PDB file of C-alpha atoms in Angstrom:
ATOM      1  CA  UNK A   1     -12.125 -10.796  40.073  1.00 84.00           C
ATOM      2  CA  UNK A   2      -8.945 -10.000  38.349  1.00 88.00           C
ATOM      3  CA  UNK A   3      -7.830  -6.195  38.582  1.00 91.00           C
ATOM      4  CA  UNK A   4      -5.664  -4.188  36.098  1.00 91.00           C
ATOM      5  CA  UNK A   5      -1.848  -5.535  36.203  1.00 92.00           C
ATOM      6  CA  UNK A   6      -2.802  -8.857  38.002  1.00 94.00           C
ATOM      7  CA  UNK A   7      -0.956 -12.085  36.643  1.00 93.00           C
ATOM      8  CA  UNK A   8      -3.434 -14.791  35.788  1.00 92.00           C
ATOM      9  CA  UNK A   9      -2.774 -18.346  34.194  1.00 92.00           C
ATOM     10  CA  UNK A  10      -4.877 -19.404  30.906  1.00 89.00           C
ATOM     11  CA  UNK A  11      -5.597 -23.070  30.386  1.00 92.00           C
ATOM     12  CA  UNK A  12      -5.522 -23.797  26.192  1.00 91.00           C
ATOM     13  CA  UNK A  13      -8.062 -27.708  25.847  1.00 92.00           C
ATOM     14  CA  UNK A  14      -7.018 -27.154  21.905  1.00 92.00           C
ATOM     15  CA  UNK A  15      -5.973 -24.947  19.299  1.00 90.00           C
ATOM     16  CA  UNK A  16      -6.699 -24.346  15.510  1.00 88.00           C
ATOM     17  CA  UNK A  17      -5.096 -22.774  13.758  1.00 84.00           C
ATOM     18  CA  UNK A  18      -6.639 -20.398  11.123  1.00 78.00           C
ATOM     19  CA  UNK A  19      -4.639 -19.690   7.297  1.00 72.00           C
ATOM     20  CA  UNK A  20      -3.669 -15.734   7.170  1.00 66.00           C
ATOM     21  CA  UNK A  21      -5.838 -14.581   4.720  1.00 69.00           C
ATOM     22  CA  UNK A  22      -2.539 -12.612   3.085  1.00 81.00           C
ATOM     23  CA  UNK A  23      -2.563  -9.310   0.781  1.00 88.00           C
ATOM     24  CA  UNK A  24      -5.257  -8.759  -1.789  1.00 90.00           C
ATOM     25  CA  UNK A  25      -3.653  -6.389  -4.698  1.00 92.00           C
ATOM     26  CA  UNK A  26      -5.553  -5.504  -7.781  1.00 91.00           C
ATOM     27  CA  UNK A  27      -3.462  -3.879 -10.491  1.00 90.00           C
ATOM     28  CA  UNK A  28      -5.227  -1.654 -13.320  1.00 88.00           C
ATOM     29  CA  UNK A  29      -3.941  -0.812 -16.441  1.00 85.00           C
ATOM     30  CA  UNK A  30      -5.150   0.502 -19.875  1.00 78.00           C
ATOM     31  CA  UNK A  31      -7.320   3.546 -21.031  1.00 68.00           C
ATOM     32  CA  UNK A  32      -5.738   6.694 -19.022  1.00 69.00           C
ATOM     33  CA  UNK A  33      -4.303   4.818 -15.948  1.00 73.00           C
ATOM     34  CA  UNK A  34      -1.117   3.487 -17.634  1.00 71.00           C
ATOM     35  CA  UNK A  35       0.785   0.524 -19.690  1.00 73.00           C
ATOM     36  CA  UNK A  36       1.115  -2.749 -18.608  1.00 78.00           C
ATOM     37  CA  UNK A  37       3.843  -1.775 -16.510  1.00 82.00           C
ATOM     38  CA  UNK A  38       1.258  -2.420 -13.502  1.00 84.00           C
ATOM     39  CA  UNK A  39       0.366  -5.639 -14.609  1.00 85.00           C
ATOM     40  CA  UNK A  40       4.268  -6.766 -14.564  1.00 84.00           C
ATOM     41  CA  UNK A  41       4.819  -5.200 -11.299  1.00 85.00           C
ATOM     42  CA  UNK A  42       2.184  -6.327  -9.715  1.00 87.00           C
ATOM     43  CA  UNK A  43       2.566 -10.594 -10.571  1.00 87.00           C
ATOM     44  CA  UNK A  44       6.428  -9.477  -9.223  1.00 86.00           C
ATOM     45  CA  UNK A  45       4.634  -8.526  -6.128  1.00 86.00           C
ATOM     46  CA  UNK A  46       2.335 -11.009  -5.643  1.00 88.00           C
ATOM     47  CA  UNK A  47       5.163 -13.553  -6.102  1.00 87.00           C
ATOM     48  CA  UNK A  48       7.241 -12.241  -3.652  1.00 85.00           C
ATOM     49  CA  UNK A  49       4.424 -11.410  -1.329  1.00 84.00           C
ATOM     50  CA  UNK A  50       2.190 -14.802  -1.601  1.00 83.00           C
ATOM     51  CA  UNK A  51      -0.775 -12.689  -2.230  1.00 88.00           C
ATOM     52  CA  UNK A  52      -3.606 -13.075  -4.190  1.00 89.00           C
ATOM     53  CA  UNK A  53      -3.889 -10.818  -7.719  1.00 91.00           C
ATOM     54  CA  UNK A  54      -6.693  -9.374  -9.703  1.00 91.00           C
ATOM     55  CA  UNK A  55      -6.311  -7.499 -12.641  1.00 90.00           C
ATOM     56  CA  UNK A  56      -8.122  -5.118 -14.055  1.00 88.00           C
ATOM     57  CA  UNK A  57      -7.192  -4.486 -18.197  1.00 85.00           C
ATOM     58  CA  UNK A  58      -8.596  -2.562 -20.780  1.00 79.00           C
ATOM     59  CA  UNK A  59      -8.738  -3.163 -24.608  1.00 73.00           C
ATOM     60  CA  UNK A  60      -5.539  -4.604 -26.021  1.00 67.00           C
ATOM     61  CA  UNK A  61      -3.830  -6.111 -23.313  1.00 68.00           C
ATOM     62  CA  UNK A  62      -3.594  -9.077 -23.225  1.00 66.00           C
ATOM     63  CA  UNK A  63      -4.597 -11.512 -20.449  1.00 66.00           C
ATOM     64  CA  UNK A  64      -1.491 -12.930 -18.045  1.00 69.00           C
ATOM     65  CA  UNK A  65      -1.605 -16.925 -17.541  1.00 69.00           C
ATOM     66  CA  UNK A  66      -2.228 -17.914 -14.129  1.00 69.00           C
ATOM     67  CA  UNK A  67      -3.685 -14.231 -13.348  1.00 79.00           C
ATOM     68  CA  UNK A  68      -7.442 -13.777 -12.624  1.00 84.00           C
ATOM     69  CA  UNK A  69      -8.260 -11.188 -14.999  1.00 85.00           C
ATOM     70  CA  UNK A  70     -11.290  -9.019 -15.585  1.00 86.00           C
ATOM     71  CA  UNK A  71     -12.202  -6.092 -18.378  1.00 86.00           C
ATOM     72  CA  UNK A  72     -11.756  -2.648 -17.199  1.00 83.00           C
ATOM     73  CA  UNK A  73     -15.378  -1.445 -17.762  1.00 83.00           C
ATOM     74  CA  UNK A  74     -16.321   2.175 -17.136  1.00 81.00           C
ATOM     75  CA  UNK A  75     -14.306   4.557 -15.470  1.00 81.00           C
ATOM     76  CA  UNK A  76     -11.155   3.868 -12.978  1.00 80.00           C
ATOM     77  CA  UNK A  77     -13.407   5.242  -9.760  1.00 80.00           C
ATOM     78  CA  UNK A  78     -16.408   2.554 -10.804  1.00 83.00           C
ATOM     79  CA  UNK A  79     -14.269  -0.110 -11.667  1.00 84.00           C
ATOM     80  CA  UNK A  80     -11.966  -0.117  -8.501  1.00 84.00           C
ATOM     81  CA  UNK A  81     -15.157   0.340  -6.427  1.00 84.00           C
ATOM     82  CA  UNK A  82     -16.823  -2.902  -8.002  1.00 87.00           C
ATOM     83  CA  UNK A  83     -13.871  -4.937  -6.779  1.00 85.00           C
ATOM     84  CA  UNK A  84     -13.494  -3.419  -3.750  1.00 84.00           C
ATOM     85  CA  UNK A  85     -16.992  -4.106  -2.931  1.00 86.00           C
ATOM     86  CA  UNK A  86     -17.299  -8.011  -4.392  1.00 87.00           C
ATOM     87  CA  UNK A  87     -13.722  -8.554  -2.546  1.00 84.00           C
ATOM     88  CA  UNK A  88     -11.589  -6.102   0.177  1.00 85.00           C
ATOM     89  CA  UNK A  89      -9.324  -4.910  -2.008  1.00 87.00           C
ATOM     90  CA  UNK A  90      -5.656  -4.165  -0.076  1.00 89.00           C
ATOM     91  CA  UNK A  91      -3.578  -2.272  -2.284  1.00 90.00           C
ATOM     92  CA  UNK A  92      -4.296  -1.154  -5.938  1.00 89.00           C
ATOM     93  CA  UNK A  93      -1.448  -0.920  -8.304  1.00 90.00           C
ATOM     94  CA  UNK A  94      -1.220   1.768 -10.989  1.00 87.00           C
ATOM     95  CA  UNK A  95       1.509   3.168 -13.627  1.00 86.00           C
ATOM     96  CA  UNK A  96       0.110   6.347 -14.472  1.00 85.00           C
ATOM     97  CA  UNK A  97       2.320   8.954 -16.644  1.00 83.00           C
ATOM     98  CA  UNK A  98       3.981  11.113 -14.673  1.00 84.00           C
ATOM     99  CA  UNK A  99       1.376  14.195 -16.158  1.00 86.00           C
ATOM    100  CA  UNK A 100      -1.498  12.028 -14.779  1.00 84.00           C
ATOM    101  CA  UNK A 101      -0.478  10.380 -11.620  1.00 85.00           C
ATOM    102  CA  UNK A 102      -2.123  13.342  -9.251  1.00 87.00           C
ATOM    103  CA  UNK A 103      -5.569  13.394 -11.174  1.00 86.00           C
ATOM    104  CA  UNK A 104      -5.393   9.256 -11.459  1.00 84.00           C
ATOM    105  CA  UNK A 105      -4.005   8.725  -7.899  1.00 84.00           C
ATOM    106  CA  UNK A 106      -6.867  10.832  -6.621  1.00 85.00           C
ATOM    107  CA  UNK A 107      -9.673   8.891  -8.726  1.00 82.00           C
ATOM    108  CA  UNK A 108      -8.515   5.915  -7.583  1.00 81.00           C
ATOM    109  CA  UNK A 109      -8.023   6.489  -3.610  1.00 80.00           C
ATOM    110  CA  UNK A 110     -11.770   8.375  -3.758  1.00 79.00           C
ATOM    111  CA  UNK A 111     -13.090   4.955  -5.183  1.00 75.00           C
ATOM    112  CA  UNK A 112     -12.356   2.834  -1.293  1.00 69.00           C
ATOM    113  CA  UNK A 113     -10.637   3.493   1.457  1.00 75.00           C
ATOM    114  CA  UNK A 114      -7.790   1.107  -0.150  1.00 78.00           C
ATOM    115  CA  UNK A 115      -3.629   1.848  -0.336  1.00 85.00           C
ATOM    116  CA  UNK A 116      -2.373   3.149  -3.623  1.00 86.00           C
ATOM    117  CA  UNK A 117       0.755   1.783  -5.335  1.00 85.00           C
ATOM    118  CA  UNK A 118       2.203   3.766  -8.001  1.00 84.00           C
ATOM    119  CA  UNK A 119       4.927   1.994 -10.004  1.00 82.00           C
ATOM    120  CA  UNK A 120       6.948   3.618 -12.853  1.00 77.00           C
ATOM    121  CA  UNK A 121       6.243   2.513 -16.485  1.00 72.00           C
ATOM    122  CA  UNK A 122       8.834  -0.115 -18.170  1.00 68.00           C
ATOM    123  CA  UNK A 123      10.301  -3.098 -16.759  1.00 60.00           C
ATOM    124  CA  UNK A 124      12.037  -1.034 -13.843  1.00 63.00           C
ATOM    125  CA  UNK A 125      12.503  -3.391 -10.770  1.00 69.00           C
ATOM    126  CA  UNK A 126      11.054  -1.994  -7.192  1.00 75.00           C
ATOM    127  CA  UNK A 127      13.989  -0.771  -5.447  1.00 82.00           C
ATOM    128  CA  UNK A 128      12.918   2.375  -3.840  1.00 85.00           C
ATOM    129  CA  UNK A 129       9.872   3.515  -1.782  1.00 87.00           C
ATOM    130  CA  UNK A 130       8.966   6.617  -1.170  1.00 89.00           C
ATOM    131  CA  UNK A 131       6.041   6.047   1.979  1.00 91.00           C
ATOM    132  CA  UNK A 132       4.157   9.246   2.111  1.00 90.00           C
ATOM    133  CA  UNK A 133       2.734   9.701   5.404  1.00 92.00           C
ATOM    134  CA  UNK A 134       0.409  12.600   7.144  1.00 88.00           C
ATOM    135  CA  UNK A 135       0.847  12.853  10.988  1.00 84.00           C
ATOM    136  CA  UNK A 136      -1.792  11.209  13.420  1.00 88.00           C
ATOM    137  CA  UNK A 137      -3.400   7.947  13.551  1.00 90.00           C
ATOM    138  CA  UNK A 138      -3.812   7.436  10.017  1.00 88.00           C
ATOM    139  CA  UNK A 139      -0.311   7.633   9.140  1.00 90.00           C
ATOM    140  CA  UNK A 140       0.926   5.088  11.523  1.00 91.00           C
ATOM    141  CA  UNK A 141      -2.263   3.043   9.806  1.00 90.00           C
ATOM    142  CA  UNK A 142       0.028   3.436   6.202  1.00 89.00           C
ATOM    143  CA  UNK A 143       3.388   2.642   7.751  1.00 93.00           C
ATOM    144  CA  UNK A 144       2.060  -0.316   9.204  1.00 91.00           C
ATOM    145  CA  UNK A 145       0.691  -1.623   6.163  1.00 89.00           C
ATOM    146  CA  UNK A 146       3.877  -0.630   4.327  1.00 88.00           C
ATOM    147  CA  UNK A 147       5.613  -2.902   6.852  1.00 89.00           C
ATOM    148  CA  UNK A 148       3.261  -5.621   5.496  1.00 86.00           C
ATOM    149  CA  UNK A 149       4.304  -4.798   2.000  1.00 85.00           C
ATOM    150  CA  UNK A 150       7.882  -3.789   1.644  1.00 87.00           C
ATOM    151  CA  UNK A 151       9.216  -6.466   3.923  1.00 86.00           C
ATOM    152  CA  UNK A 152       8.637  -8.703   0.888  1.00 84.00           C
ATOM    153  CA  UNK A 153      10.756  -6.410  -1.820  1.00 81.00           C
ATOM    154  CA  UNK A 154      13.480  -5.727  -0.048  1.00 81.00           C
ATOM    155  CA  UNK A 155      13.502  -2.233  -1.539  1.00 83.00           C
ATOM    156  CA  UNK A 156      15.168   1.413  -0.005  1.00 89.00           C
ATOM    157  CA  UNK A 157      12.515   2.974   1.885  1.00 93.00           C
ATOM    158  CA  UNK A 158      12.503   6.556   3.131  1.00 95.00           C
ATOM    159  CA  UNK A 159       9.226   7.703   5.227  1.00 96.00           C
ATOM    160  CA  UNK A 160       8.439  11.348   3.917  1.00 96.00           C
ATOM    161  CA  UNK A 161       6.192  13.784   5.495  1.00 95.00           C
ATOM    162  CA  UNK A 162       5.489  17.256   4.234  1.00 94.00           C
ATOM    163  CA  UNK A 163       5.197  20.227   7.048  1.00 93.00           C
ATOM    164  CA  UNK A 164       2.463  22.834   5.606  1.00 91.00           C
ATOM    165  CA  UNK A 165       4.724  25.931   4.899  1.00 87.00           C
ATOM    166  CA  UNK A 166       7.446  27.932   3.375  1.00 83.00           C
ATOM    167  CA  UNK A 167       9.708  28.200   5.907  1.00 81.00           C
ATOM    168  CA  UNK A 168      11.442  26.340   9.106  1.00 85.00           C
ATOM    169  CA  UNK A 169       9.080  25.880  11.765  1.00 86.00           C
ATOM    170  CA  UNK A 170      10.527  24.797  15.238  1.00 90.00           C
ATOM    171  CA  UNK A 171       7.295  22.862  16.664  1.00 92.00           C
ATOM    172  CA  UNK A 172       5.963  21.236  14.051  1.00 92.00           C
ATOM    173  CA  UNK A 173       9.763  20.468  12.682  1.00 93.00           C
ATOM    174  CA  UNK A 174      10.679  18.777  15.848  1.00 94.00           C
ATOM    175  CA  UNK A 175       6.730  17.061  15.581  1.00 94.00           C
ATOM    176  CA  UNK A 176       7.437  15.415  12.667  1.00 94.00           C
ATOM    177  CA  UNK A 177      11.014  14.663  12.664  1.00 95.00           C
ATOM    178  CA  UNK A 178       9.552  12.284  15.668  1.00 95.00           C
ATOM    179  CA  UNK A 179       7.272  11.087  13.683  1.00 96.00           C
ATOM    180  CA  UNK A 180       8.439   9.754  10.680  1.00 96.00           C
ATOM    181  CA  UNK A 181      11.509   7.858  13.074  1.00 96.00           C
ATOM    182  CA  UNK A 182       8.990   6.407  15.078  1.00 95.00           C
ATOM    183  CA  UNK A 183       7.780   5.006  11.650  1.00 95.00           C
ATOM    184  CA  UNK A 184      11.105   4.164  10.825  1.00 95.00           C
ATOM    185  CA  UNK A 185      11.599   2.357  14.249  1.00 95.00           C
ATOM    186  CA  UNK A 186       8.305   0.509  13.273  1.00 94.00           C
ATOM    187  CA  UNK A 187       8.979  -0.314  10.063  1.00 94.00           C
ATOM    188  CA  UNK A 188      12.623  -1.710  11.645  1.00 93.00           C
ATOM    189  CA  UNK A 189      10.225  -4.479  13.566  1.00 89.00           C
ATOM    190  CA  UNK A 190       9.501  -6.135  10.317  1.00 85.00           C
ATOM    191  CA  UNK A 191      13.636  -6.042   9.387  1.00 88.00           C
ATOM    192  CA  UNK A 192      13.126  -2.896   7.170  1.00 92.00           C
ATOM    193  CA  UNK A 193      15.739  -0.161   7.242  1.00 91.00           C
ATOM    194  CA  UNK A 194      14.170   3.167   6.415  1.00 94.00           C
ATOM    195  CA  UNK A 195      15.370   6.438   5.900  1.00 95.00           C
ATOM    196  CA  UNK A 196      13.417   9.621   6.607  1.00 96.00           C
ATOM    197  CA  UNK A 197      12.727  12.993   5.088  1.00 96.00           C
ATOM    198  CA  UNK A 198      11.130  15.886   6.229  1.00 95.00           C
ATOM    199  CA  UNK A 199      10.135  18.634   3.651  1.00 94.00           C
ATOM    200  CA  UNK A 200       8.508  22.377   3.703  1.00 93.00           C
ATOM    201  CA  UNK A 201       5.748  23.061   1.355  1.00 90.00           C
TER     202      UNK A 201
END
């Protein structure tokens, strides 16, 4: 029996080798959630990404060629949640006014356990990223998905994290100054350069 360190040789008769099923991003606009700046966006994405798109429109916009679209019925926490459930849904796109983001945002991460995009209204081109990250396990979960994401858009990236609190705080400084350039360093392993920013609050 082989113990813990042991080299061992592995005999291969044949390989096959399975298609990577790639991102899944499903970009909502109309009623409160925004313009069809999420729409634009997210075909951008998809392009650049080779991922599959759904979108999810309400009254008066118009179907995009080429783009599986489907009616925004009900509200943004039902809808998401339908797709979610008929198909893993990796990232949802949203351009939400700048007034409604934090209520929107919130609706739409309580609907799955999915990654939220929020993209800024016009025909502005991704350049920056601002990754948003709490400490722990779940936060190296997000920067490794942003990894996934961002290496396709080539954009400025800074990993932020937010240290409960008015003031300076020594320990938990020091805590998560390490932690958001360890996500840098991990983001680095899929050729992004990040910056990093801690802030009190």
């Amino acid at each position: 029996p082989l113990a813990k360190g042991d080299a061992a040789w592995v005999g291969l008769r044949r390989i096959h080798a399975l298609p990577h099923p790639g991102l899944r991003l499903l970009a909502v606009a109309g009623a409160d959630v925004g313009d069809g700046s999420a729409i634009a966006h997210a075909v951008l994405l998809a392009e650049r990404a080779d991922a599959r798109l759904t979108v999810l429109a309400g009254d008066g916009l118009a179907p995009r060629p080429g783009v599986e679209t489907r009616r925004l019925v009900g509200t943004l926490d039902e809808a998401v949640a339908r797709e979610a459930e008929r198909d893993p849904v990796d990232l949802v796109i949203l351009s939400p006014t700048r007034d409604d983001a934090p209520r929107v945002v919130a609706r739409a991460m309580r609907a799955s356990e999915q990654h939220v995009l929020v993209v800024r209204t016009g025909a502005v081109p991704l350049e920056r990223a601002l990754l948003c990250v709490a400490g722990g396990e779940q936060g190296k979960v997000d920067i490794l998905f942003a990894g996934r994401l961002l290496r396709h858009i080539g954009a400025e990236v800074t990993v932020f994290i937010v240290v409960p609190g008015e003031g300076p705080d020594e320990l938990a400084d020091a805590q998560a100054e390490r932690f958001v350039a360890a996500g840098a360093k991990t983001l680095a392993s899929s050729g992004i350069t990040a910056l990093t920013a801690v802030r009190h609050g």
